[in-house]
Amino acid sequence: MSTMTAPTLSDRYGQRTQRKKMSPAFWYTLAALGVALGVAFVLWVQTSSQDKPTARDVGFTLTSVNEVDVTFEVSKNPEDTAVCALKALNPSGAPVGWKEVAIGPYADENGNGISVQTVALRTLGEAHTVTVDACWIPEQK
């Protein structure tokens, strides 16, 4: 009976090479780059959102089956004119009313462009929910 010796893995596939370790300078540079990108992203988000108007729903009152009074707060640059879209929904969530409202330049006593608006909105049926769908500056729509 002949004995056959099994080759070792290193004979068959070669010696395993050792990976070169990364220097600490590489990791410090990578960490600094990550921090710089994070700071740049935060600054970009803050500056890009400053020009956009925002709205907050305050409430609504049903004045009839076909009309509601909507109260909402708009925050924008005092010198800008913004347009806000109001949306009324019935109990099943289907739209029953829509209106775009222009809010002109306005500044309160502190110079802020925050104002509370109350608008009458005609509906096709009884509204269950009324909300501000979106606000924008007309040139940026």
Coordinates of C-alpha atoms in Angstrom, one line a residue:
M1 CA 0.0 0.0 0.0
S2 CA 1.4 3.3 -0.9
T3 CA 1.0 6.2 1.3
M4 CA 0.4 9.5 -0.2
T5 CA 1.1 12.6 1.8
A6 CA -1.4 15.3 1.7
P7 CA 0.2 18.6 0.8
T8 CA -0.1 21.3 3.4
L9 CA -2.2 24.4 2.7
S10 CA 0.9 26.6 2.4
D11 CA 2.3 24.3 -0.2
R12 CA -0.9 24.2 -2.2
Y13 CA -1.9 27.9 -1.9
G14 CA 1.3 29.7 -1.0
Q15 CA 2.2 31.7 2.1
R16 CA -0.4 34.0 3.6
T17 CA 0.6 37.6 3.3
Q18 CA 0.3 39.9 6.2
R19 CA -1.8 43.0 5.7
K20 CA 0.0 46.3 6.2
K21 CA -1.2 48.2 9.2
M22 CA -2.5 51.7 8.6
S23 CA -0.5 54.4 10.3
P24 CA -2.1 56.5 13.1
A25 CA -1.8 59.6 10.8
F26 CA -4.2 58.0 8.3
W27 CA -6.8 57.4 11.0
Y28 CA -6.4 60.9 12.4
T29 CA -6.8 62.4 8.9
L30 CA -9.8 60.2 8.2
A31 CA -11.5 61.3 11.5
A32 CA -10.8 65.0 10.8
L33 CA -12.3 64.6 7.3
G34 CA -15.4 63.0 8.8
V35 CA -15.8 65.8 11.4
A36 CA -15.3 68.5 8.7
L37 CA -17.9 66.9 6.4
G38 CA -20.4 66.7 9.3
V39 CA -19.9 70.3 10.2
A40 CA -20.3 71.3 6.5
F41 CA -23.5 69.3 6.3
V42 CA -25.0 70.9 9.4
L43 CA -24.2 74.4 8.1
W44 CA -25.7 73.6 4.7
V45 CA -28.9 72.4 6.2
Q46 CA -29.2 75.4 8.4
T47 CA -28.6 78.0 5.7
S48 CA -30.8 76.2 3.1
S49 CA -33.8 76.0 5.4
Q50 CA -33.6 79.7 6.6
D51 CA -35.1 81.0 3.3
K52 CA -38.1 78.7 3.3
P53 CA -41.3 79.7 5.1
T54 CA -42.8 77.3 7.6
A55 CA -46.3 77.0 8.9
R56 CA -47.9 75.6 12.0
D57 CA -51.5 74.6 12.3
V58 CA -53.3 76.4 15.2
G59 CA -56.9 75.2 14.6
F60 CA -60.1 75.5 12.6
T61 CA -63.7 76.2 13.2
L62 CA -66.6 74.8 11.2
T63 CA -68.8 77.8 10.2
S64 CA -71.1 75.7 8.1
V65 CA -71.2 72.4 6.2
N66 CA -69.4 74.1 3.3
E67 CA -67.0 76.4 5.1
V68 CA -64.3 76.5 7.7
D69 CA -62.2 79.2 9.3
V70 CA -58.6 78.1 9.4
T71 CA -56.1 79.6 11.8
F72 CA -52.3 79.0 11.2
E73 CA -49.0 80.6 12.1
V74 CA -46.5 81.4 9.3
S75 CA -42.8 82.1 10.0
K76 CA -40.8 83.6 7.1
N77 CA -38.3 86.4 6.3
P78 CA -40.1 89.6 7.1
E79 CA -39.6 91.1 3.6
D80 CA -40.8 88.0 1.7
T81 CA -44.2 87.2 0.3
A82 CA -45.1 83.6 0.9
V83 CA -47.9 81.4 -0.4
C84 CA -49.4 78.7 1.8
A85 CA -51.7 76.0 0.6
L86 CA -54.6 75.0 2.9
K87 CA -56.2 71.6 2.6
A88 CA -59.5 70.3 4.1
L89 CA -60.2 66.6 4.4
N90 CA -63.4 64.7 5.1
P91 CA -63.6 61.9 7.7
S92 CA -62.3 59.3 5.2
G93 CA -59.3 61.5 4.3
A94 CA -60.4 62.7 0.9
P95 CA -59.8 66.3 0.1
V96 CA -62.9 68.5 0.2
G97 CA -61.3 71.9 0.0
W98 CA -58.1 73.6 -1.2
K99 CA -57.0 77.2 -1.1
E100 CA -53.7 79.0 -1.7
V101 CA -53.2 82.1 0.4
A102 CA -50.6 84.8 -0.2
I103 CA -49.0 86.3 3.0
G104 CA -47.3 89.6 2.2
P105 CA -44.3 91.2 3.9
Y106 CA -44.8 91.5 7.6
A107 CA -42.6 92.1 10.7
D108 CA -43.8 92.0 14.3
E109 CA -42.6 94.4 17.0
N110 CA -39.3 92.4 17.3
G111 CA -38.6 92.4 13.6
N112 CA -39.6 88.7 13.1
G113 CA -41.7 87.6 10.2
I114 CA -44.0 85.5 12.3
S115 CA -47.7 86.1 11.8
V116 CA -51.0 84.3 12.7
Q117 CA -53.5 84.1 9.8
T118 CA -57.2 83.2 9.9
V119 CA -58.7 82.4 6.5
A120 CA -62.2 81.3 5.4
L121 CA -62.0 78.1 3.3
R122 CA -64.9 76.9 1.2
T123 CA -65.4 73.1 1.1
L124 CA -67.4 70.6 -1.0
G125 CA -68.6 68.9 2.2
E126 CA -68.1 68.8 5.9
A127 CA -64.4 69.0 6.8
H128 CA -63.0 66.7 9.5
T129 CA -59.4 68.0 9.3
V130 CA -57.9 71.2 8.0
T131 CA -54.2 71.7 7.7
V132 CA -51.5 73.8 6.0
D133 CA -50.2 71.5 3.2
A134 CA -47.2 73.6 2.3
C135 CA -45.7 77.1 2.2
W136 CA -43.2 78.5 -0.3
I137 CA -41.8 81.7 -1.8
P138 CA -43.4 82.0 -5.3
E139 CA -40.1 82.3 -7.1
Q140 CA -38.8 79.1 -5.4
K141 CA -41.7 76.9 -6.1

